[in-house]
Short mmCIF file of C-alpha atoms and ligand atoms in Angstrom, two decimals:
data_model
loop_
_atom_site.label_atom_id
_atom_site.label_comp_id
_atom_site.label_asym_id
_atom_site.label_seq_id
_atom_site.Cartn_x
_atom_site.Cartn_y
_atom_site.Cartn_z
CA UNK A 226 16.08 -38.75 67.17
CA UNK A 227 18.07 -41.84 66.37
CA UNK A 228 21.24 -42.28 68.73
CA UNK A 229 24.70 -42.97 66.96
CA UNK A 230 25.04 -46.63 67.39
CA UNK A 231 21.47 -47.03 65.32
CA UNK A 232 22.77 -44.42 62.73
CA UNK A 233 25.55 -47.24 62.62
CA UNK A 234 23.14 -50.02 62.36
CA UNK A 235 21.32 -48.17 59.56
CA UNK A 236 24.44 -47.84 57.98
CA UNK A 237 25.39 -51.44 58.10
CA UNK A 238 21.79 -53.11 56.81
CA UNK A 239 21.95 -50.42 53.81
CA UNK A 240 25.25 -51.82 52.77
CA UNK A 241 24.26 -55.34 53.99
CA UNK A 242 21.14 -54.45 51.21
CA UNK A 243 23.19 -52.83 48.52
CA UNK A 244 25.16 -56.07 48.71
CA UNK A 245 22.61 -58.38 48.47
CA UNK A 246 21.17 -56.27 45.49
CA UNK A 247 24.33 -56.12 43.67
CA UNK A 248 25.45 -59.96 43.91
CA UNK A 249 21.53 -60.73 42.41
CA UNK A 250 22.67 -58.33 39.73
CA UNK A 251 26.03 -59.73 39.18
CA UNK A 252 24.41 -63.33 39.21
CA UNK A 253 21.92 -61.86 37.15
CA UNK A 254 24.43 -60.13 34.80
CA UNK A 255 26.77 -63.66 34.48
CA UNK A 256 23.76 -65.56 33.43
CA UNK A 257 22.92 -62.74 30.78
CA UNK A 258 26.32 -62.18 29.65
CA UNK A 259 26.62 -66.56 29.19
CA UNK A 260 22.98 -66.19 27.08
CA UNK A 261 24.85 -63.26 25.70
CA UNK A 262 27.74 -65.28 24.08
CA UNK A 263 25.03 -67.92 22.96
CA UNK A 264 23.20 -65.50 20.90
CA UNK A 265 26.47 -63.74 19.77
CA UNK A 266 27.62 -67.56 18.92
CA UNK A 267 24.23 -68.00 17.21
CA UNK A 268 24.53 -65.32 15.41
CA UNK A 269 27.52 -65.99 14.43
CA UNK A 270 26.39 -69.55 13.24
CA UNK A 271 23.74 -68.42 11.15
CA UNK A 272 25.32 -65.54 9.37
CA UNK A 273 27.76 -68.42 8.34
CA UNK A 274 24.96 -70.60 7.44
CA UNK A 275 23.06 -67.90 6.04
CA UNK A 276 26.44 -66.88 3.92
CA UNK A 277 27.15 -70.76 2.75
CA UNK A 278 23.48 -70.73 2.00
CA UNK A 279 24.51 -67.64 -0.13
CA UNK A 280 27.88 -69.46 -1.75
CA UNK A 281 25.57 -72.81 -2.45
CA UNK A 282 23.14 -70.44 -4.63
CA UNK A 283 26.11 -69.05 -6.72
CA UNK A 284 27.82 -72.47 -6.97
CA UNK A 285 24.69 -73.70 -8.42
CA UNK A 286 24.07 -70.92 -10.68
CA UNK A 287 27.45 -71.54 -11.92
CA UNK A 288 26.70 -75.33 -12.72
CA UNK A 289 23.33 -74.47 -14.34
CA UNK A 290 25.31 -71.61 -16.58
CA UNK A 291 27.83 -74.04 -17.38
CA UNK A 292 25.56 -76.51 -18.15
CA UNK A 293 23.40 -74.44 -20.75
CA UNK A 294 26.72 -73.87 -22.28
CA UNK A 295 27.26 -77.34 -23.01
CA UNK A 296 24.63 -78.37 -25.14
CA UNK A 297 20.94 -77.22 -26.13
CA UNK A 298 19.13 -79.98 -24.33
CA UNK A 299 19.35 -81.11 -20.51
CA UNK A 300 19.25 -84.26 -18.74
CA UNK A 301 19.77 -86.61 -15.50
CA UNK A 302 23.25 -87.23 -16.16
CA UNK A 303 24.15 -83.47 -16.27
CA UNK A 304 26.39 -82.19 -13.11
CA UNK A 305 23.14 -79.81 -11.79
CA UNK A 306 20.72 -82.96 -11.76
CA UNK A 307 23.27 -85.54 -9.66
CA UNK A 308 22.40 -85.32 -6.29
CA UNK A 309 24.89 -84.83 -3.78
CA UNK A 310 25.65 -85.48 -0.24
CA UNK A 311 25.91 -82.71 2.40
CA UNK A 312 29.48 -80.87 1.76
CA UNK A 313 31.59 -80.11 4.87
CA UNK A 314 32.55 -76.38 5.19
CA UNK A 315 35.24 -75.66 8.38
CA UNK A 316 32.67 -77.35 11.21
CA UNK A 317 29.57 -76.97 9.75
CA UNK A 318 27.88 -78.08 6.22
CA UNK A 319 26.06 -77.38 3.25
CA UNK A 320 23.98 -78.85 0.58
CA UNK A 321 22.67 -78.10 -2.81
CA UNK A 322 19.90 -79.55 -4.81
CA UNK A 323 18.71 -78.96 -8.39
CA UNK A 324 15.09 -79.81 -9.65
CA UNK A 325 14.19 -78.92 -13.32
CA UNK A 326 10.57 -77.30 -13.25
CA UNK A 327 10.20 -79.16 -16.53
CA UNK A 328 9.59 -82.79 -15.28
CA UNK A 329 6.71 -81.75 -13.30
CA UNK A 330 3.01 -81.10 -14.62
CA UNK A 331 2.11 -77.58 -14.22
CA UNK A 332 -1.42 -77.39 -12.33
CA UNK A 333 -2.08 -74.02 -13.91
CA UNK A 334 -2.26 -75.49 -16.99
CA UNK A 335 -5.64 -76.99 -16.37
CA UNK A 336 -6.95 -73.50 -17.30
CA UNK A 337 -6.27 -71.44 -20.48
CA UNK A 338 -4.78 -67.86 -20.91
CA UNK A 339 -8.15 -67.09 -21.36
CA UNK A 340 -9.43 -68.42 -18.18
CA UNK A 341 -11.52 -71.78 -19.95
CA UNK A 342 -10.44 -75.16 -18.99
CA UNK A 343 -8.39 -76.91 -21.00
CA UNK A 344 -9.03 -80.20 -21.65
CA UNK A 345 -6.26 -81.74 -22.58
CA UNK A 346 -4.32 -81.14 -19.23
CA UNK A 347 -6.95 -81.95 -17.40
CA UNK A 348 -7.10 -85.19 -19.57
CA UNK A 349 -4.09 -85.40 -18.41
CA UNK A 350 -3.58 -84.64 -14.86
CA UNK A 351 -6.83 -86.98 -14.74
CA UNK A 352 -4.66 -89.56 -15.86
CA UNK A 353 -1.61 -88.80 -12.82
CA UNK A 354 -4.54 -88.91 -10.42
CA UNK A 355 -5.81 -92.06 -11.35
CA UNK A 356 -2.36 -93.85 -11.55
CA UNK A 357 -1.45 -92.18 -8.56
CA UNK A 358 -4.61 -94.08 -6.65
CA UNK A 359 -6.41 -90.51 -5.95
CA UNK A 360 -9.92 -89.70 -7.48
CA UNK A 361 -10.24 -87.74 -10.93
CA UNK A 362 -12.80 -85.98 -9.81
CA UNK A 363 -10.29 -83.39 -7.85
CA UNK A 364 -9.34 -82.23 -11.04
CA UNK A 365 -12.44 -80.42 -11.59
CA UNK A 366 -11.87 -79.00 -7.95
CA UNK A 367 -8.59 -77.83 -8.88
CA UNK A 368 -10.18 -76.15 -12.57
CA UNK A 369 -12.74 -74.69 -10.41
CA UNK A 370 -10.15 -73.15 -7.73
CA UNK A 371 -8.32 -71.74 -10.69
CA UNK A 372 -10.91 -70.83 -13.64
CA UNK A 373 -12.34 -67.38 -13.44
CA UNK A 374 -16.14 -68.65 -14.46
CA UNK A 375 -18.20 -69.68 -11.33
CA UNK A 376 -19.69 -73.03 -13.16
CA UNK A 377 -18.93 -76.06 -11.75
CA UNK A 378 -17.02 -78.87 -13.76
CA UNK A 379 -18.85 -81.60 -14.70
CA UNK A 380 -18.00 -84.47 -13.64
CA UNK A 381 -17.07 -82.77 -10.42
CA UNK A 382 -15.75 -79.62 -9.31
CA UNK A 383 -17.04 -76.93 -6.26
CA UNK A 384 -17.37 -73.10 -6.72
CA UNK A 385 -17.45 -70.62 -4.05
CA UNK A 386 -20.66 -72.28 -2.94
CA UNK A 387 -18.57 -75.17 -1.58
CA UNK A 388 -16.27 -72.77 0.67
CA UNK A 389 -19.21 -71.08 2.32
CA UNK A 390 -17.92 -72.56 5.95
CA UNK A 391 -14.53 -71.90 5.51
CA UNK A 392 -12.72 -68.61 6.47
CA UNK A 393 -11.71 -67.94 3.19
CA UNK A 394 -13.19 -67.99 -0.41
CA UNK A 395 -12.19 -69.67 -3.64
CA UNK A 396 -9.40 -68.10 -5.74
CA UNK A 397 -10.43 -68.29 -9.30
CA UNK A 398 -7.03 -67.04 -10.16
CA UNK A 399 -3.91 -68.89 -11.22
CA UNK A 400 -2.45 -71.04 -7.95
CA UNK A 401 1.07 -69.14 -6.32
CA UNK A 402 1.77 -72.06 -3.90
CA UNK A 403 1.34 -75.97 -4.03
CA UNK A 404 0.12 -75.90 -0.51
CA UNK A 405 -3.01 -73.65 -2.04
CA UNK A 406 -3.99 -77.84 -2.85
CA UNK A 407 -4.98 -78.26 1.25
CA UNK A 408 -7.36 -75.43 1.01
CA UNK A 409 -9.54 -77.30 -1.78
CA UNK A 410 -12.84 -79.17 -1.09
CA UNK A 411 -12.26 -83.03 -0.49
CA UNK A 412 -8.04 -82.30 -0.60
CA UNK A 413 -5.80 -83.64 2.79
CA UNK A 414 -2.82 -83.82 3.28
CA UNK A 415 -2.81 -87.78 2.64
CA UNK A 416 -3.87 -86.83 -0.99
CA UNK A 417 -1.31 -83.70 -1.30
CA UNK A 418 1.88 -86.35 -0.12
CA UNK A 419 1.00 -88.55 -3.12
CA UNK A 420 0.66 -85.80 -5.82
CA UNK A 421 3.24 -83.61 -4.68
CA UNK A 422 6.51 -84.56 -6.39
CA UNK A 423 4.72 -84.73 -9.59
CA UNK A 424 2.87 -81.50 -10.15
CA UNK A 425 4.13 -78.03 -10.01
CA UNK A 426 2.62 -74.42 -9.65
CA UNK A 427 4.09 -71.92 -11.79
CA UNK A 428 3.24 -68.96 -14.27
CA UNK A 429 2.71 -69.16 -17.57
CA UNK A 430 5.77 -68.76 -19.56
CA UNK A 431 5.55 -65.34 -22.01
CA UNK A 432 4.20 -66.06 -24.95
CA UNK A 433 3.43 -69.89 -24.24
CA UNK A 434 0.17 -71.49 -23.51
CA UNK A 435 1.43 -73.98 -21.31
CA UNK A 436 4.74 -75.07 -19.54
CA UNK A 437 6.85 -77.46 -21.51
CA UNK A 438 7.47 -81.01 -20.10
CA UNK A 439 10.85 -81.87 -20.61
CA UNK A 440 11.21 -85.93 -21.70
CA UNK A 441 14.58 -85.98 -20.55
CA UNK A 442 13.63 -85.69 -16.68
CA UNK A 443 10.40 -86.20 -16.49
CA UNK A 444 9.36 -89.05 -14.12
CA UNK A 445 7.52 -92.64 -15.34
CA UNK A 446 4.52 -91.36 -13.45
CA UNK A 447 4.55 -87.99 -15.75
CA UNK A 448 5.35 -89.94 -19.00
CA UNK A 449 2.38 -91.99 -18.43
CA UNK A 450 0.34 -89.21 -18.01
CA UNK A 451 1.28 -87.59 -20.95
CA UNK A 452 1.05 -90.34 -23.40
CA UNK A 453 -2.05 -92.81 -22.92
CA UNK A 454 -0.33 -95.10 -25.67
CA UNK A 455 2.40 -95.29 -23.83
CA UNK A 456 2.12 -98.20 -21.02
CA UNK A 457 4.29 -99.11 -17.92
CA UNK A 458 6.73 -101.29 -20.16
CA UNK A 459 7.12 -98.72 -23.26
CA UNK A 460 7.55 -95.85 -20.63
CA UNK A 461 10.16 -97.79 -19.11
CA UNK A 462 11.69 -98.67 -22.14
CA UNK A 463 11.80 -94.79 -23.19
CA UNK A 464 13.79 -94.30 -20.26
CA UNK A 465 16.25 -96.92 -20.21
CA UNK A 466 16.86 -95.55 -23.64
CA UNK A 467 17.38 -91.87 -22.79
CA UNK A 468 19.65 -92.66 -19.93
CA UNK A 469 21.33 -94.67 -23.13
CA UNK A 470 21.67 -91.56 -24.64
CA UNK A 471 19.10 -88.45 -23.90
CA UNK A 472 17.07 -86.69 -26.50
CA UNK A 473 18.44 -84.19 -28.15
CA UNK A 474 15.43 -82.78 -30.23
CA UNK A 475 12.37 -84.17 -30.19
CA UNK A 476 12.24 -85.58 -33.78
CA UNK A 477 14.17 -88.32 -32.30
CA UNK A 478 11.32 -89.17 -30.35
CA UNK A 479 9.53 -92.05 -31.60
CA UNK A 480 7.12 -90.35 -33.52
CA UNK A 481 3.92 -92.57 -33.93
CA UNK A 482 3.74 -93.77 -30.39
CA UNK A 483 3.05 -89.70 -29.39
CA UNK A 484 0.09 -88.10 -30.76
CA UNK A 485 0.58 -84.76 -31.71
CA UNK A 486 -1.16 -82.43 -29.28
CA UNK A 487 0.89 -83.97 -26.22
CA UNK A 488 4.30 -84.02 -28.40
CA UNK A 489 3.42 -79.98 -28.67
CA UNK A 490 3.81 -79.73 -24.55
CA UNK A 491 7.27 -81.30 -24.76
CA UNK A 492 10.73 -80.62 -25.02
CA UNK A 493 13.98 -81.71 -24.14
CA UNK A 494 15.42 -79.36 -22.74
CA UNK A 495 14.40 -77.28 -19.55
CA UNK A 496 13.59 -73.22 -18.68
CA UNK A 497 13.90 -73.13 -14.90
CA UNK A 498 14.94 -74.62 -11.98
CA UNK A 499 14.36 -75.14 -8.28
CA UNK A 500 17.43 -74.78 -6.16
CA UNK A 501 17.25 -75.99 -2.30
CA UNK A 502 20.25 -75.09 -0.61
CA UNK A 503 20.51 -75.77 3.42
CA UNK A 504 23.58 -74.92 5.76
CA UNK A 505 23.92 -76.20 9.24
CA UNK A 506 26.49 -74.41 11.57
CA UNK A 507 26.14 -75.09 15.29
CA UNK A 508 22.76 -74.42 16.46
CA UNK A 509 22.25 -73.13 12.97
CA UNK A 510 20.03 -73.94 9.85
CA UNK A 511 19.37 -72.57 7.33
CA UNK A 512 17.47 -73.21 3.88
CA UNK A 513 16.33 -71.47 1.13
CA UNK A 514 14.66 -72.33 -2.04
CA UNK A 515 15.70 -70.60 -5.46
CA UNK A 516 14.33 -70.11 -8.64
CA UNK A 517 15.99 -69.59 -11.56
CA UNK A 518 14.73 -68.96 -15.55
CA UNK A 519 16.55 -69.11 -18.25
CA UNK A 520 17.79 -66.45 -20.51
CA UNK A 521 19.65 -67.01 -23.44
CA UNK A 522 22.72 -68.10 -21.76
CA UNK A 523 21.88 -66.94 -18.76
CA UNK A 524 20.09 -67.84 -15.23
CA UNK A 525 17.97 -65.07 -13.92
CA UNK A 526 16.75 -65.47 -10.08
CA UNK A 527 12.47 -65.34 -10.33
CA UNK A 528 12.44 -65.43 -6.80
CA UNK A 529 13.86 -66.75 -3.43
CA UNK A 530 12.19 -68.18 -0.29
CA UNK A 531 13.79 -69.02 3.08
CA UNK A 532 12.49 -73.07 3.88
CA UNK A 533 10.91 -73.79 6.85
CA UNK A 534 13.03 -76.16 9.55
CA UNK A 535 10.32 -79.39 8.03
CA UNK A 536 10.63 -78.28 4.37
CA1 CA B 784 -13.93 -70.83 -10.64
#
C-alpha cells in the first residue's frame, strides 16, 4: 500500500512526464506548423506559377490567332517567332516560346501511310545526318523502328532481332516521342544532341502523306537537306533573301533550283506549333509544353505536357 507522500511523488513525476511529453509535442508541433507555412507558401507559389503558366498559353494562343489573321503565310519576323526574355509578373516570372512544327523534318515521314519506306525522306534525312557529322546508316534503324515489315534496310537497319537483350522490343509503329531515338540500336545521347533541333515526331496530317516543311523557318541545316542543288552559299543566299522579304507562295520560289518532288513537301506557311511556357515563383517552377494545330482561323490545343525541371 503506497503511503501519501509517494502517492505525492507519483503525482509529481506523472506531471513532470506529461510535461516533458507535451513540450516534445509543442517543439514538435512548431517545427510542423513552420514546414506547414512552407508547403502552404509552396503551394501557393506554384498555383501562381502553374496559373501564369496558364495566362502564357492563352497569351500565345492569342499571338498565333492574330497572326493567322494577318496574312496566309508565316515567318521569323512574325510577333509568335521573336523570342523573348523572361517577363516579370508581381515577384516571380514567366516566359513564352513559339516553335513552328514546320521547320523541322518529320521522322515519321521515313515511312508511308502504307507502312513502306519512303525513299525520298529517307534520301533526305540521309542527307541531315551526313551534314550533321552522324552516320546514314541510322536512317535505316530509324525506318526499321517505324515500318511495320520485319526486313531489314539495306544499307543498314536492325529488326526485332537486334533488341533481343534489351527489355523492350522494337515498335514498328509511327514514333510518339523524340526520346523513342535513345532506345534505337547504335543511337546515344551524343548522336540524339546533334539531331535534335532539326527533326520532329509528329502524326501524319489528315489527308497528307507527309508534313509540310515550311521555307520560311526552316533552318540552313533543313534547307540543305531538302534540296541537294542547293549548296551552303545558295541556301544562305535563300535566306538572306526571305528575311528580305518572306515567301508568300511558293511560285516565288526559284523554280529550277528545286526539283519537283521536294518543292511538293513545302510550303510557306505553317499548321502547328510548339509552345514552351515556364513560370518561376519562389521555390516554384513550372513548365509546360503546348501544341497547337491550325484550323481555319483558329488554334486548336493537340495536346499539353508538363516539362521536366532539365527540359
Ligand atoms: Ca520494322
Amino acid at each position: 500500500m503506497l503511503k501519501p507522500q509517494d502517492e505525492e511523488g507519483i503525482a509529481l513525476i506523472m506531471v513532470l512526464a506529461i510535461l516533458a511529453i507535451i513540450s516534445v509535442w509543442a517543439t514538435t508541433s512548431m517545427e510542423e506548423d513552420y514546414i506547414m507555412m512552407r508547403q502552404v507558401e509552396n503551394v501557393a507559389d506554384s498555383s501562381r506559377a502553374s496559373m501564369a503558366a496558364e495566362s502564357a498559353i492563352d497569351i500565345a494562343r492569342m499571338a498565333l490567332e492574330e497572326s493567322l489573321k494577318e496574312n496566309t503565310y508565316d515567318h521569323l519576323d512574325e510577333m509568335w517567332a521573336k523570342d523573348l526574355p523572361p517577363y516579370p509578373v508581381d515577384d516571380g516570372q514567366v516566359s513564352i516560346n513559339i516553335k513552328d512544327a514546320n521547320r523541322y523534318l518529320n521522322l515519321n515521314d521515313l515511312v508511308k501511310t502504307d507502312g513502306s519506306a519512303d525513299p525520298e525522306m529517307i534520301a533526305i534525312i540521309s542527307r541531315l545526318f551526313v551534314n550533321l557529322d552522324v552516320s546514314p546508316h541510322l536512317v535505316g534503324i530509324v525506318v526499321d523502328w517505324i515500318d511495320m515489315n520485319a526486313q531489314v534496310q539495306a544499307g543498314g537497319g536492325a529488326e526485332s532481332s537486334a533488341y533481343m537483350s534489351e527489355d523492350y522490343n522494337i515498335k514498328n509503329a509511327p514514333m510518339d516521342r523524340i526520346e523513342e531515338l535513345l532506345l534505337m540500336k547504335d543511337f546515344d545521347r551524343e548522336i540524339f544532341d546533334k539531331i535534335k533541333a532539326f527533326v520532329i515526331v509528329r502524326p501524319k496530317t489528315a489527308g497528307q502523306t507527309f508534313s509540310k516543311i515550311n521555307i520560311n523557318t526552316a533552318s540552313q541545316e533543313v534547307l540543305m537537306a531538302l534540296n541537294p542543288q542547293l549548296n551552303l552559299t545558295a541556301v544562305d543566299l535563300l535566306i538572306a533573301e526571305r528575311q528580305d522579304v518572306p515567301f508568300q507562295a511558293l511560285s516565288t520560289l526559284l523554280v529550277p533550283t528545286w526539283p519537283v518532288p521536294v518543292k511538293n513537301r513545302l510550303d510557306v506557311r505553317s499548321d502547328a506549333f510548339i509552345v514552351r511556357t515556364r513560370a518561376r515563383f519562389g521555390r516554384a517552377l513550372w513548365g509546360e509544353e503546348v501544341w497547337f494545330e491550325r484550323k481555319d482561323m483558329t488554334m486548336q490545343l493537340k495536346y499539353r505536357q508538363r516539362l521536366g525541371w532539365n527540359q
